[in-house]
XYZ file of C-alpha atoms in Angstrom:
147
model
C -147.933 113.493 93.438
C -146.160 116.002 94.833
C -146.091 117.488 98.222
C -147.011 121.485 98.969
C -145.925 123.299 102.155
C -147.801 126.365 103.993
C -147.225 128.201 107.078
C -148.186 131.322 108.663
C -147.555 132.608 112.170
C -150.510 132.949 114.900
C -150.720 134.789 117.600
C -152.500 132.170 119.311
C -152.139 129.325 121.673
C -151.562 125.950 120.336
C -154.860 124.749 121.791
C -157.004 127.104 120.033
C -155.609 126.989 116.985
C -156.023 123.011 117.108
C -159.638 123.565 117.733
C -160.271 125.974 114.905
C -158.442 124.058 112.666
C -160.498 120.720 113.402
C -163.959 121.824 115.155
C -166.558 120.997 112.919
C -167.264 124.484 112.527
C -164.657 126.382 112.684
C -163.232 123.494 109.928
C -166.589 124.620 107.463
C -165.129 128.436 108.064
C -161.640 128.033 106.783
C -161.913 125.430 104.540
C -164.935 127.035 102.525
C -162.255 128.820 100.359
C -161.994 125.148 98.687
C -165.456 124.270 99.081
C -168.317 126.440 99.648
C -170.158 123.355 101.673
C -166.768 121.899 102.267
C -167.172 119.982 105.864
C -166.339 116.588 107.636
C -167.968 113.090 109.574
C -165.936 111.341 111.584
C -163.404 112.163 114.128
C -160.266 113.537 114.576
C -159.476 112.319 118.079
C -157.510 108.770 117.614
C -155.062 107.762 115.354
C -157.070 104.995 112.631
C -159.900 107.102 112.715
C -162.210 107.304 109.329
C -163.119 110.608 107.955
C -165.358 111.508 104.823
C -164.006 115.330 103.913
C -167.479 116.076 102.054
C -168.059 118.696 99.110
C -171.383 121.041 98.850
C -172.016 118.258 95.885
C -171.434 115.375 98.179
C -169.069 113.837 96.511
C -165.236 114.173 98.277
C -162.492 111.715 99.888
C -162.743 109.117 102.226
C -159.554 109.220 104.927
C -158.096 108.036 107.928
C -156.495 109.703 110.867
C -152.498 108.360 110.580
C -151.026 109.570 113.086
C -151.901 112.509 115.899
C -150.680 114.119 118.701
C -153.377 116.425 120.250
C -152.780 120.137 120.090
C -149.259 119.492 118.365
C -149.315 117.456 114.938
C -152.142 115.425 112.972
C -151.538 113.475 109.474
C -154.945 112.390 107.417
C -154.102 109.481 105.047
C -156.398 109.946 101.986
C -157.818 106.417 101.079
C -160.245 106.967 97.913
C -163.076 109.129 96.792
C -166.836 109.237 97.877
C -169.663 109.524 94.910
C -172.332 112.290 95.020
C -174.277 110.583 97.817
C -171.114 111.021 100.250
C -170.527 106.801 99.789
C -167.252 105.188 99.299
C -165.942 104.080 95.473
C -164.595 101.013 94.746
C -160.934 101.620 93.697
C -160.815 102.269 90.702
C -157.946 104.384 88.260
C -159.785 106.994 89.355
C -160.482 106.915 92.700
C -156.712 105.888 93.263
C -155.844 109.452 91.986
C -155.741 110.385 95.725
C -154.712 107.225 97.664
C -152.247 106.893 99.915
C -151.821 110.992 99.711
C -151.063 112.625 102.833
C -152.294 116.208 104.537
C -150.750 117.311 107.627
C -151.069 120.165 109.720
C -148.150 120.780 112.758
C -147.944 123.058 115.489
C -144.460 124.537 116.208
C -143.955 126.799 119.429
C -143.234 130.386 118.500
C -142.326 133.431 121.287
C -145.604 135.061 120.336
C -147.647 131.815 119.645
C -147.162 129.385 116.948
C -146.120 128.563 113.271
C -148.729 126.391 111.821
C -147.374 124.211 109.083
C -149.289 122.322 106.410
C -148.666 119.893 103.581
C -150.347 118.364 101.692
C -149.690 116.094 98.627
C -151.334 116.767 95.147
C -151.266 116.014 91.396
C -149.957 118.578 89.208
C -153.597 119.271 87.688
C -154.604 120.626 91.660
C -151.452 122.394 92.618
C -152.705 125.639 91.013
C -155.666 125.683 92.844
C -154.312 124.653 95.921
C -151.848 127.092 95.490
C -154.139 129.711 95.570
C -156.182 128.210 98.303
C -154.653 127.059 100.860
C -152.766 130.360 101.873
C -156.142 132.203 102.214
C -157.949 129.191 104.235
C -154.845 129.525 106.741
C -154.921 133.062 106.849
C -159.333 132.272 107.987
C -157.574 129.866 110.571
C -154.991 132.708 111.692
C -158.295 135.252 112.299
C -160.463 132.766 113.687
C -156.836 131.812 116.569
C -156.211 135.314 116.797
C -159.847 136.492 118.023
C-alpha cells in the first residue's frame, strides 16, 4: 500500500465544507467521479462507527470511523469488502487487499477559508485511477463549499 495526498483550497467555512464532504448527498455528488452510484450507510458522527461505502453494483468496503474531530479531521479505517448484495466477506486474500487501509480528510484554517487535505492509502494497481479521481471529486467538493 501506499499512501496518496490531495488538497485544494476553499473558499468556504470549515463547517460547510464538513457537511458537503460527509452529507449523504452532497457525499453521492462528489464522490460519483469514482462511482456513478457511489454512496454510504452508517454514520460519520462517533469515532468506532461502521460504514459500508457502497458501489452502483453493490458491492464496496466495509469501514469504521477511527478517529474524528467534527468540522476539523476524520480518519475511516477500511476493514474488508462487501459482495454484490452490499454484505460483508469473510476475510479472505482478497478481501484483505484493503484492510487496515486508511482515508482521511483534514481541515486546515486558511485567511480566505480552508485547505482541505486528503489521503488515502492504495495498491499500486488503483493509484492511477485514483490519481485521476480524486483531484476532480475535490474540486465537486470545492463548488459544492464555495456556493
Amino acid at each position: 500500500m501506499k499512501t496518496l495526498f490531495y488538497d485544494i483550497e476553499i473558499a468556504a467555512p470549515a463547517h460547510r465544507v464538513w457537511r458537503v464532504l460527509l452529507e449523504p448527498d452532497s457525499f453521492r455528488a462528489w464522490t460519483k467521479v469514482f462511482d456513478p452510484g457511489s454512496h454510504y450507510t452508517g454514520s460519520f458522527n462517533a469515532v468506532g462507527n461502521r460504514l459500508h461505502f457502497v458501489a452502483e453494483s453493490g458491492s464496496g468496503i466495509y469501514s469504521e470511523v477511527e478517529k474524528l474531530i467534527p468540522h476539523e479531521e476524520v480518519v475511516i479505517r477500511h476493514l474488508g469488502m462487501l459482495d454484490n448484495e452490499g454484505q460483508e466477506l469473510a476475510p479472505s486474500p482478497e478481501t484483505d487487499l484493503w484492510s487496515g487501509a486508511r482515508e482521511s480528510y483534514r481541515l486546515e484554517p486558511t485567511d480566505g477559508g480552508v485547505r482541505l487535505i486528503a489521503s488515502i492509502d492504495t495498491d499500486e494497481k488503483s493509484m492511477d485511477f485514483m490519481n485521476d479521481r480524486f483531484p476532480k471529486g475535490l474540486q465537486i467538493v470545492k463548488s459544492l463549499s464555495e456556493q
